[in-house]
């Protein structure tokens, strides 16, 4: 899993409205609606959760702006979010005493817990489902459509599961054949010379998706960090690329807590 860098999330809070607008343009739905759909939440309760964001110093430590970016995303969804004064275990303890839920990340896992219901939300699965739901909405319907999922990690596989459940024909691509063994999808280790109408890019490598993999209408939903798409800026301009480093995955985690 790629560790986010400060520059990946710089200005994220101030750009949330713009992101919402971009998502509306591409998907016909904003962050809140896409995330609720990805969670299977039929109605989002009026009253937001009181949630503590715990900074974690373990491992490679604090990423400047990470906790406040998470806070901004949660507030934009209606949560009453605050950053705990303490970090790590002491921060978790503080949040358990003051809030209804807690969210935190180290270098290995980014998760949230609803203290009242015991419901856990995990970022890999949430991100995969969120970007798959966004692709489905952008397409109108994916029923019977082929979708190429690049990357057989936790994000890609959660996306593949969502996409298969919404009726698409999933093909999973990964360069590591051992990751593809036993998967209930069509699989491949080679996409050279093949163009796809719908792509879910969930790798941690740059430029996995080349111009030869695109038609002039391809829509790409890309949770992958760094973004693995060649000539991404042209696709972005044409409203055919959905990509954000933290927002959609965190939004789905929050909706998962409300289930
Ligand atoms: O609290 C902090 O500031 C840090 N401990 C945050 C660490 C953030 N963790 C990562 O970047 C992980 N690789 C998981 C991020 C998943 C985002 N899709």
PDB file of C-alpha atoms and ligand atoms in Angstrom:
ATOM      1  CA  UNK A   1       0.000   0.000   0.000  1.00  0.00           C
ATOM      2  CA  UNK A   2       1.374   3.409  -0.957  1.00  0.00           C
ATOM      3  CA  UNK A   3       2.022   5.805   1.910  1.00  0.00           C
ATOM      4  CA  UNK A   4       0.462   9.162   1.136  1.00  0.00           C
ATOM      5  CA  UNK A   5       2.785  12.183   0.965  1.00  0.00           C
ATOM      6  CA  UNK A   6       2.038  15.683   2.223  1.00  0.00           C
ATOM      7  CA  UNK A   7       1.909  16.969  -1.337  1.00  0.00           C
ATOM      8  CA  UNK A   8      -0.761  14.356  -2.253  1.00  0.00           C
ATOM      9  CA  UNK A   9      -3.202  15.919   0.211  1.00  0.00           C
ATOM     10  CA  UNK A  10      -2.058  19.546   0.188  1.00  0.00           C
ATOM     11  CA  UNK A  11      -5.114  21.846  -0.100  1.00  0.00           C
ATOM     12  CA  UNK A  12      -7.507  18.902   0.026  1.00  0.00           C
ATOM     13  CA  UNK A  13      -9.896  20.539   2.524  1.00  0.00           C
ATOM     14  CA  UNK A  14     -10.202  23.736   0.479  1.00  0.00           C
ATOM     15  CA  UNK A  15     -10.870  21.742  -2.700  1.00  0.00           C
ATOM     16  CA  UNK A  16     -13.679  19.501  -1.462  1.00  0.00           C
ATOM     17  CA  UNK A  17     -16.445  21.596  -3.037  1.00  0.00           C
ATOM     18  CA  UNK A  18     -14.611  21.577  -6.345  1.00  0.00           C
ATOM     19  CA  UNK A  19     -14.191  17.792  -6.119  1.00  0.00           C
ATOM     20  CA  UNK A  20     -17.898  17.416  -5.428  1.00  0.00           C
ATOM     21  CA  UNK A  21     -18.668  19.462  -8.542  1.00  0.00           C
ATOM     22  CA  UNK A  22     -16.255  17.382 -10.635  1.00  0.00           C
ATOM     23  CA  UNK A  23     -17.862  14.166  -9.394  1.00  0.00           C
ATOM     24  CA  UNK A  24     -21.335  15.544 -10.203  1.00  0.00           C
ATOM     25  CA  UNK A  25     -20.176  16.345 -13.727  1.00  0.00           C
ATOM     26  CA  UNK A  26     -18.743  12.860 -14.334  1.00  0.00           C
ATOM     27  CA  UNK A  27     -21.002  10.630 -12.219  1.00  0.00           C
ATOM     28  CA  UNK A  28     -24.176  12.688 -11.776  1.00  0.00           C
ATOM     29  CA  UNK A  29     -23.652  12.287  -8.005  1.00  0.00           C
ATOM     30  CA  UNK A  30     -21.419  13.853  -5.368  1.00  0.00           C
ATOM     31  CA  UNK A  31     -19.093  12.404  -2.763  1.00  0.00           C
ATOM     32  CA  UNK A  32     -21.897  11.720  -0.279  1.00  0.00           C
ATOM     33  CA  UNK A  33     -24.190   9.938  -2.753  1.00  0.00           C
ATOM     34  CA  UNK A  34     -21.400   7.867  -4.318  1.00  0.00           C
ATOM     35  CA  UNK A  35     -20.113   6.826  -0.885  1.00  0.00           C
ATOM     36  CA  UNK A  36     -23.595   5.908   0.370  1.00  0.00           C
ATOM     37  CA  UNK A  37     -24.160   3.795  -2.744  1.00  0.00           C
ATOM     38  CA  UNK A  38     -20.795   2.035  -2.295  1.00  0.00           C
ATOM     39  CA  UNK A  39     -21.738   1.162   1.297  1.00  0.00           C
ATOM     40  CA  UNK A  40     -25.212  -0.024   0.385  1.00  0.00           C
ATOM     41  CA  UNK A  41     -26.655   2.665   2.674  1.00  0.00           C
ATOM     42  CA  UNK A  42     -30.183   3.493   1.518  1.00  0.00           C
ATOM     43  CA  UNK A  43     -30.625   6.700   3.514  1.00  0.00           C
ATOM     44  CA  UNK A  44     -27.943   8.802   5.187  1.00  0.00           C
ATOM     45  CA  UNK A  45     -29.096   9.799   8.707  1.00  0.00           C
ATOM     46  CA  UNK A  46     -29.558  13.561   9.272  1.00  0.00           C
ATOM     47  CA  UNK A  47     -27.562  13.425  12.491  1.00  0.00           C
ATOM     48  CA  UNK A  48     -23.839  12.958  11.800  1.00  0.00           C
ATOM     49  CA  UNK A  49     -21.548  10.817  13.939  1.00  0.00           C
ATOM     50  CA  UNK A  50     -19.277  12.399  16.532  1.00  0.00           C
ATOM     51  CA  UNK A  51     -15.933  11.060  15.420  1.00  0.00           C
ATOM     52  CA  UNK A  52     -12.369  11.460  16.682  1.00  0.00           C
ATOM     53  CA  UNK A  53      -9.449  11.516  14.246  1.00  0.00           C
ATOM     54  CA  UNK A  54      -6.354  10.140  16.002  1.00  0.00           C
ATOM     55  CA  UNK A  55      -2.922  11.175  14.689  1.00  0.00           C
ATOM     56  CA  UNK A  56      -0.575   8.171  14.683  1.00  0.00           C
ATOM     57  CA  UNK A  57       3.185   8.612  15.176  1.00  0.00           C
ATOM     58  CA  UNK A  58       4.017   4.878  14.881  1.00  0.00           C
ATOM     59  CA  UNK A  59       6.132   3.643  11.963  1.00  0.00           C
ATOM     60  CA  UNK A  60       7.073   6.443   9.575  1.00  0.00           C
ATOM     61  CA  UNK A  61       5.017   8.852  11.686  1.00  0.00           C
ATOM     62  CA  UNK A  62       2.669  11.742  11.145  1.00  0.00           C
ATOM     63  CA  UNK A  63       1.955  12.911   7.609  1.00  0.00           C
ATOM     64  CA  UNK A  64       1.520  16.698   7.797  1.00  0.00           C
ATOM     65  CA  UNK A  65      -2.085  17.580   7.005  1.00  0.00           C
ATOM     66  CA  UNK A  66      -3.374  13.974   7.063  1.00  0.00           C
ATOM     67  CA  UNK A  67      -5.565  14.242  10.182  1.00  0.00           C
ATOM     68  CA  UNK A  68      -6.944  17.618   9.181  1.00  0.00           C
ATOM     69  CA  UNK A  69      -7.697  16.359   5.656  1.00  0.00           C
ATOM     70  CA  UNK A  70      -9.605  13.396   7.149  1.00  0.00           C
ATOM     71  CA  UNK A  71     -11.442  15.815   9.458  1.00  0.00           C
ATOM     72  CA  UNK A  72     -12.448  18.040   6.516  1.00  0.00           C
ATOM     73  CA  UNK A  73     -13.756  15.089   4.503  1.00  0.00           C
ATOM     74  CA  UNK A  74     -15.821  13.822   7.452  1.00  0.00           C
ATOM     75  CA  UNK A  75     -17.244  17.286   8.201  1.00  0.00           C
ATOM     76  CA  UNK A  76     -18.219  17.731   4.578  1.00  0.00           C
ATOM     77  CA  UNK A  77     -20.297  14.522   4.941  1.00  0.00           C
ATOM     78  CA  UNK A  78     -22.083  15.877   8.027  1.00  0.00           C
ATOM     79  CA  UNK A  79     -19.950  14.289  10.762  1.00  0.00           C
ATOM     80  CA  UNK A  80     -18.942  16.155  13.890  1.00  0.00           C
ATOM     81  CA  UNK A  81     -15.228  15.419  13.506  1.00  0.00           C
ATOM     82  CA  UNK A  82     -12.326  16.541  15.697  1.00  0.00           C
ATOM     83  CA  UNK A  83      -8.634  15.710  15.946  1.00  0.00           C
ATOM     84  CA  UNK A  84      -7.710  14.251  19.339  1.00  0.00           C
ATOM     85  CA  UNK A  85      -5.155  16.107  21.425  1.00  0.00           C
ATOM     86  CA  UNK A  86      -3.267  12.899  22.168  1.00  0.00           C
ATOM     87  CA  UNK A  87      -1.753  10.581  19.553  1.00  0.00           C
ATOM     88  CA  UNK A  88      -1.613   6.786  19.229  1.00  0.00           C
ATOM     89  CA  UNK A  89      -3.042   4.648  22.077  1.00  0.00           C
ATOM     90  CA  UNK A  90      -3.630   7.695  24.290  1.00  0.00           C
ATOM     91  CA  UNK A  91      -5.492   9.366  21.415  1.00  0.00           C
ATOM     92  CA  UNK A  92      -7.613   6.250  20.897  1.00  0.00           C
ATOM     93  CA  UNK A  93      -8.413   6.237  24.621  1.00  0.00           C
ATOM     94  CA  UNK A  94      -9.328   9.930  24.498  1.00  0.00           C
ATOM     95  CA  UNK A  95     -11.580   9.395  21.499  1.00  0.00           C
ATOM     96  CA  UNK A  96     -13.307   6.340  23.028  1.00  0.00           C
ATOM     97  CA  UNK A  97     -14.287   8.522  25.984  1.00  0.00           C
ATOM     98  CA  UNK A  98     -15.531  11.520  23.979  1.00  0.00           C
ATOM     99  CA  UNK A  99     -16.870  10.296  20.658  1.00  0.00           C
ATOM    100  CA  UNK A 100     -19.186   7.796  18.991  1.00  0.00           C
ATOM    101  CA  UNK A 101     -16.514   6.701  16.521  1.00  0.00           C
ATOM    102  CA  UNK A 102     -12.765   6.859  15.883  1.00  0.00           C
ATOM    103  CA  UNK A 103     -10.669   6.880  12.704  1.00  0.00           C
ATOM    104  CA  UNK A 104      -6.900   6.441  12.425  1.00  0.00           C
ATOM    105  CA  UNK A 105      -4.137   5.246  10.124  1.00  0.00           C
ATOM    106  CA  UNK A 106      -0.604   3.924  10.419  1.00  0.00           C
ATOM    107  CA  UNK A 107       1.525   2.800   7.467  1.00  0.00           C
ATOM    108  CA  UNK A 108      -0.247  -0.557   7.167  1.00  0.00           C
ATOM    109  CA  UNK A 109      -3.892   0.094   7.889  1.00  0.00           C
ATOM    110  CA  UNK A 110      -6.397   2.928   7.806  1.00  0.00           C
ATOM    111  CA  UNK A 111      -9.556   2.021   9.671  1.00  0.00           C
ATOM    112  CA  UNK A 112     -12.514   3.393  11.599  1.00  0.00           C
ATOM    113  CA  UNK A 113     -14.633   2.003  14.411  1.00  0.00           C
ATOM    114  CA  UNK A 114     -18.169   2.837  15.470  1.00  0.00           C
ATOM    115  CA  UNK A 115     -17.948   2.436  19.255  1.00  0.00           C
ATOM    116  CA  UNK A 116     -21.700   1.915  19.677  1.00  0.00           C
ATOM    117  CA  UNK A 117     -22.332  -0.695  16.991  1.00  0.00           C
ATOM    118  CA  UNK A 118     -18.853  -2.244  16.895  1.00  0.00           C
ATOM    119  CA  UNK A 119     -18.845  -1.757  13.116  1.00  0.00           C
ATOM    120  CA  UNK A 120     -15.381  -1.589  11.561  1.00  0.00           C
ATOM    121  CA  UNK A 121     -14.575   0.150   8.297  1.00  0.00           C
ATOM    122  CA  UNK A 122     -11.326  -0.479   6.411  1.00  0.00           C
ATOM    123  CA  UNK A 123      -9.906   1.834   3.776  1.00  0.00           C
ATOM    124  CA  UNK A 124      -8.817  -0.757   1.168  1.00  0.00           C
ATOM    125  CA  UNK A 125     -12.253  -2.281   0.799  1.00  0.00           C
ATOM    126  CA  UNK A 126     -14.004   1.093   1.108  1.00  0.00           C
ATOM    127  CA  UNK A 127     -11.797   2.646  -1.584  1.00  0.00           C
ATOM    128  CA  UNK A 128     -12.343  -0.243  -4.000  1.00  0.00           C
ATOM    129  CA  UNK A 129     -16.121  -0.102  -3.596  1.00  0.00           C
ATOM    130  CA  UNK A 130     -16.177   3.720  -3.783  1.00  0.00           C
ATOM    131  CA  UNK A 131     -14.296   3.938  -7.077  1.00  0.00           C
ATOM    132  CA  UNK A 132     -16.308   1.034  -8.503  1.00  0.00           C
ATOM    133  CA  UNK A 133     -19.573   2.789  -7.579  1.00  0.00           C
ATOM    134  CA  UNK A 134     -18.275   6.015  -9.156  1.00  0.00           C
ATOM    135  CA  UNK A 135     -17.431   4.138 -12.378  1.00  0.00           C
ATOM    136  CA  UNK A 136     -20.869   2.510 -12.409  1.00  0.00           C
ATOM    137  CA  UNK A 137     -22.570   5.904 -12.039  1.00  0.00           C
ATOM    138  CA  UNK A 138     -20.327   7.496 -14.678  1.00  0.00           C
ATOM    139  CA  UNK A 139     -21.178   4.694 -17.109  1.00  0.00           C
ATOM    140  CA  UNK A 140     -24.928   4.873 -16.427  1.00  0.00           C
ATOM    141  CA  UNK A 141     -24.961   1.085 -16.174  1.00  0.00           C
ATOM    142  CA  UNK A 142     -22.229  -1.542 -16.304  1.00  0.00           C
ATOM    143  CA  UNK A 143     -24.632  -4.441 -16.778  1.00  0.00           C
ATOM    144  CA  UNK A 144     -23.024  -6.755 -19.344  1.00  0.00           C
ATOM    145  CA  UNK A 145     -20.079  -4.374 -19.880  1.00  0.00           C
ATOM    146  CA  UNK A 146     -16.466  -5.479 -19.639  1.00  0.00           C
ATOM    147  CA  UNK A 147     -14.456  -3.672 -16.949  1.00  0.00           C
ATOM    148  CA  UNK A 148     -10.697  -4.125 -16.683  1.00  0.00           C
ATOM    149  CA  UNK A 149      -9.496  -3.951 -13.083  1.00  0.00           C
ATOM    150  CA  UNK A 150      -5.740  -3.263 -12.913  1.00  0.00           C
ATOM    151  CA  UNK A 151      -4.178  -4.456  -9.651  1.00  0.00           C
ATOM    152  CA  UNK A 152      -5.185  -7.558  -7.671  1.00  0.00           C
ATOM    153  CA  UNK A 153      -4.561  -6.023  -4.231  1.00  0.00           C
ATOM    154  CA  UNK A 154      -7.223  -5.336  -1.597  1.00  0.00           C
ATOM    155  CA  UNK A 155      -8.523  -2.212  -3.396  1.00  0.00           C
ATOM    156  CA  UNK A 156      -8.708  -3.846  -6.841  1.00  0.00           C
ATOM    157  CA  UNK A 157     -10.350  -6.997  -5.506  1.00  0.00           C
ATOM    158  CA  UNK A 158     -12.975  -5.059  -3.519  1.00  0.00           C
ATOM    159  CA  UNK A 159     -13.721  -3.122  -6.708  1.00  0.00           C
ATOM    160  CA  UNK A 160     -13.899  -6.338  -8.759  1.00  0.00           C
ATOM    161  CA  UNK A 161     -16.379  -7.832  -6.288  1.00  0.00           C
ATOM    162  CA  UNK A 162     -18.599  -4.717  -6.435  1.00  0.00           C
ATOM    163  CA  UNK A 163     -18.414  -4.587 -10.238  1.00  0.00           C
ATOM    164  CA  UNK A 164     -19.289  -8.261 -10.635  1.00  0.00           C
ATOM    165  CA  UNK A 165     -22.278  -7.784  -8.329  1.00  0.00           C
ATOM    166  CA  UNK A 166     -23.513  -4.944 -10.532  1.00  0.00           C
ATOM    167  CA  UNK A 167     -23.488  -7.245 -13.548  1.00  0.00           C
ATOM    168  CA  UNK A 168     -20.257  -6.358 -15.303  1.00  0.00           C
ATOM    169  CA  UNK A 169     -17.866  -8.789 -16.878  1.00  0.00           C
ATOM    170  CA  UNK A 170     -14.695  -8.264 -14.830  1.00  0.00           C
ATOM    171  CA  UNK A 171     -11.189  -8.936 -16.113  1.00  0.00           C
ATOM    172  CA  UNK A 172      -8.436  -8.546 -13.500  1.00  0.00           C
ATOM    173  CA  UNK A 173      -4.952  -7.620 -14.663  1.00  0.00           C
ATOM    174  CA  UNK A 174      -1.837  -7.927 -12.524  1.00  0.00           C
ATOM    175  CA  UNK A 175       1.815  -8.443 -13.472  1.00  0.00           C
ATOM    176  CA  UNK A 176       2.183 -10.999 -10.637  1.00  0.00           C
ATOM    177  CA  UNK A 177       0.538 -14.275 -11.736  1.00  0.00           C
ATOM    178  CA  UNK A 178       0.405 -15.627  -8.151  1.00  0.00           C
ATOM    179  CA  UNK A 179      -2.000 -12.824  -7.216  1.00  0.00           C
ATOM    180  CA  UNK A 180      -4.449 -13.975  -9.879  1.00  0.00           C
ATOM    181  CA  UNK A 181      -4.608 -17.643  -8.840  1.00  0.00           C
ATOM    182  CA  UNK A 182      -8.086 -18.840  -7.845  1.00  0.00           C
ATOM    183  CA  UNK A 183      -9.839 -15.526  -8.495  1.00  0.00           C
ATOM    184  CA  UNK A 184     -13.463 -15.865  -9.661  1.00  0.00           C
ATOM    185  CA  UNK A 185     -12.842 -13.524 -12.629  1.00  0.00           C
ATOM    186  CA  UNK A 186     -11.270 -13.617 -16.047  1.00  0.00           C
ATOM    187  CA  UNK A 187      -7.579 -12.803 -15.362  1.00  0.00           C
ATOM    188  CA  UNK A 188      -4.563 -11.679 -17.361  1.00  0.00           C
ATOM    189  CA  UNK A 189      -0.933 -10.688 -16.879  1.00  0.00           C
ATOM    190  CA  UNK A 190      -0.762  -8.857 -20.194  1.00  0.00           C
ATOM    191  CA  UNK A 191      -2.907  -5.997 -21.525  1.00  0.00           C
ATOM    192  CA  UNK A 192      -0.556  -4.859 -24.279  1.00  0.00           C
ATOM    193  CA  UNK A 193      -2.422  -3.750 -27.413  1.00  0.00           C
ATOM    194  CA  UNK A 194      -5.851  -4.120 -25.809  1.00  0.00           C
ATOM    195  CA  UNK A 195      -8.252  -1.211 -25.382  1.00  0.00           C
ATOM    196  CA  UNK A 196     -10.993  -1.169 -22.756  1.00  0.00           C
ATOM    197  CA  UNK A 197     -14.114   1.005 -22.438  1.00  0.00           C
ATOM    198  CA  UNK A 198     -14.036   0.915 -18.640  1.00  0.00           C
ATOM    199  CA  UNK A 199     -10.962   0.735 -16.428  1.00  0.00           C
ATOM    200  CA  UNK A 200     -10.531   0.589 -12.666  1.00  0.00           C
ATOM    201  CA  UNK A 201      -6.876   1.418 -11.966  1.00  0.00           C
ATOM    202  CA  UNK A 202      -5.905   0.166  -8.495  1.00  0.00           C
ATOM    203  CA  UNK A 203      -2.152  -0.326  -8.761  1.00  0.00           C
ATOM    204  CA  UNK A 204       0.672   1.464  -6.987  1.00  0.00           C
ATOM    205  CA  UNK A 205       2.704   1.860 -10.196  1.00  0.00           C
ATOM    206  CA  UNK A 206       2.882   4.838 -12.510  1.00  0.00           C
ATOM    207  CA  UNK A 207       1.828   4.525 -16.172  1.00  0.00           C
ATOM    208  CA  UNK A 208       0.319   1.042 -16.038  1.00  0.00           C
ATOM    209  CA  UNK A 209      -2.428   2.187 -18.375  1.00  0.00           C
ATOM    210  CA  UNK A 210      -0.991   3.315 -21.698  1.00  0.00           C
ATOM    211  CA  UNK A 211      -2.596   5.170 -24.600  1.00  0.00           C
ATOM    212  CA  UNK A 212      -2.982   1.805 -26.404  1.00  0.00           C
ATOM    213  CA  UNK A 213      -5.332   0.632 -23.610  1.00  0.00           C
ATOM    214  CA  UNK A 214      -7.790   3.468 -24.236  1.00  0.00           C
ATOM    215  CA  UNK A 215     -10.552   4.136 -26.730  1.00  0.00           C
ATOM    216  CA  UNK A 216     -11.661   7.736 -27.308  1.00  0.00           C
ATOM    217  CA  UNK A 217     -14.495   7.147 -24.829  1.00  0.00           C
ATOM    218  CA  UNK A 218     -12.765   5.127 -22.092  1.00  0.00           C
ATOM    219  CA  UNK A 219     -13.755   6.094 -18.549  1.00  0.00           C
ATOM    220  CA  UNK A 220     -11.159   5.431 -15.846  1.00  0.00           C
ATOM    221  CA  UNK A 221     -11.808   5.300 -12.138  1.00  0.00           C
ATOM    222  CA  UNK A 222      -8.444   5.345 -10.426  1.00  0.00           C
ATOM    223  CA  UNK A 223      -7.823   4.956  -6.704  1.00  0.00           C
ATOM    224  CA  UNK A 224      -4.228   3.991  -7.516  1.00  0.00           C
ATOM    225  CA  UNK A 225      -1.483   6.107  -5.930  1.00  0.00           C
ATOM    226  CA  UNK A 226       0.503   7.272  -7.780  1.00  0.00           C
ATOM    227  CA  UNK A 227      -1.964   7.551 -10.632  1.00  0.00           C
ATOM    228  CA  UNK A 228      -1.014   4.852 -13.139  1.00  0.00           C
ATOM    229  CA  UNK A 229      -2.457   6.454 -16.257  1.00  0.00           C
ATOM    230  CA  UNK A 230      -0.448   7.877 -19.150  1.00  0.00           C
ATOM    231  CA  UNK A 231      -1.641  11.317 -20.416  1.00  0.00           C
ATOM    232  CA  UNK A 232      -3.988  11.649 -17.473  1.00  0.00           C
ATOM    233  CA  UNK A 233      -4.433  15.400 -17.843  1.00  0.00           C
ATOM    234  CA  UNK A 234      -6.184  15.056 -21.237  1.00  0.00           C
ATOM    235  CA  UNK A 235      -8.587  12.468 -19.779  1.00  0.00           C
ATOM    236  CA  UNK A 236      -9.229  14.696 -16.789  1.00  0.00           C
ATOM    237  CA  UNK A 237     -10.077  17.654 -19.025  1.00  0.00           C
ATOM    238  CA  UNK A 238     -12.543  15.515 -20.942  1.00  0.00           C
ATOM    239  CA  UNK A 239     -14.255  14.389 -17.725  1.00  0.00           C
ATOM    240  CA  UNK A 240     -13.224  10.761 -18.228  1.00  0.00           C
ATOM    241  CA  UNK A 241     -11.016  10.310 -15.164  1.00  0.00           C
ATOM    242  CA  UNK A 242     -12.069   9.883 -11.534  1.00  0.00           C
ATOM    243  CA  UNK A 243      -9.054  10.142  -9.239  1.00  0.00           C
ATOM    244  CA  UNK A 244      -8.554  11.433  -5.705  1.00  0.00           C
ATOM    245  CA  UNK A 245      -6.071  10.317  -3.056  1.00  0.00           C
ATOM    246  CA  UNK A 246      -8.161  10.138   0.125  1.00  0.00           C
ATOM    247  CA  UNK A 247     -11.610  11.661  -0.248  1.00  0.00           C
ATOM    248  CA  UNK A 248     -13.775   8.899  -1.714  1.00  0.00           C
ATOM    249  CA  UNK A 249     -12.190   6.075   0.313  1.00  0.00           C
ATOM    250  CA  UNK A 250     -12.640   8.018   3.556  1.00  0.00           C
ATOM    251  CA  UNK A 251     -16.220   8.948   2.631  1.00  0.00           C
ATOM    252  CA  UNK A 252     -17.122   5.278   2.091  1.00  0.00           C
ATOM    253  CA  UNK A 253     -15.486   4.365   5.426  1.00  0.00           C
ATOM    254  CA  UNK A 254     -17.738   6.913   7.126  1.00  0.00           C
ATOM    255  CA  UNK A 255     -20.858   5.556   5.407  1.00  0.00           C
ATOM    256  CA  UNK A 256     -19.806   2.008   6.390  1.00  0.00           C
ATOM    257  CA  UNK A 257     -19.857   3.164  10.027  1.00  0.00           C
ATOM    258  CA  UNK A 258     -23.489   4.262   9.636  1.00  0.00           C
ATOM    259  CA  UNK A 259     -24.749   0.867   8.438  1.00  0.00           C
TER     260      UNK A 259
HETATM  261  O1  LIG B   1      -1.548   9.865  11.472  1.00  0.00           O
HETATM  262  C1  LIG B   1      -0.798  10.115  10.522  1.00  0.00           C
HETATM  263  O2  LIG B   1      -0.570  11.287  10.145  1.00  0.00           O
HETATM  264  C2  LIG B   1      -0.121   8.981   9.792  1.00  0.00           C
HETATM  265  N1  LIG B   1       0.160   7.894  10.677  1.00  0.00           N
HETATM  266  C3  LIG B   1      -1.018   8.612   8.621  1.00  0.00           C
HETATM  267  C4  LIG B   1      -0.565   7.407   7.819  1.00  0.00           C
HETATM  268  C5  LIG B   1      -1.396   7.270   6.566  1.00  0.00           C
HETATM  269  N2  LIG B   1      -1.345   5.964   6.044  1.00  0.00           N
HETATM  270  C6  LIG B   1      -1.100   5.703   4.784  1.00  0.00           C
HETATM  271  O3  LIG B   1      -0.796   6.526   3.948  1.00  0.00           O
HETATM  272  C7  LIG B   1      -1.293   4.277   4.478  1.00  0.00           C
HETATM  273  N3  LIG B   1      -0.400   3.820   3.505  1.00  0.00           N
HETATM  274  C8  LIG B   1      -2.743   4.026   4.140  1.00  0.00           C
HETATM  275  C9  LIG B   1      -3.425   5.105   3.324  1.00  0.00           C
HETATM  276  C10 LIG B   1      -4.597   4.601   2.550  1.00  0.00           C
HETATM  277  C11 LIG B   1      -5.172   5.676   1.653  1.00  0.00           C
HETATM  278  N4  LIG B   1      -5.859   5.100   0.511  1.00  0.00           N
END
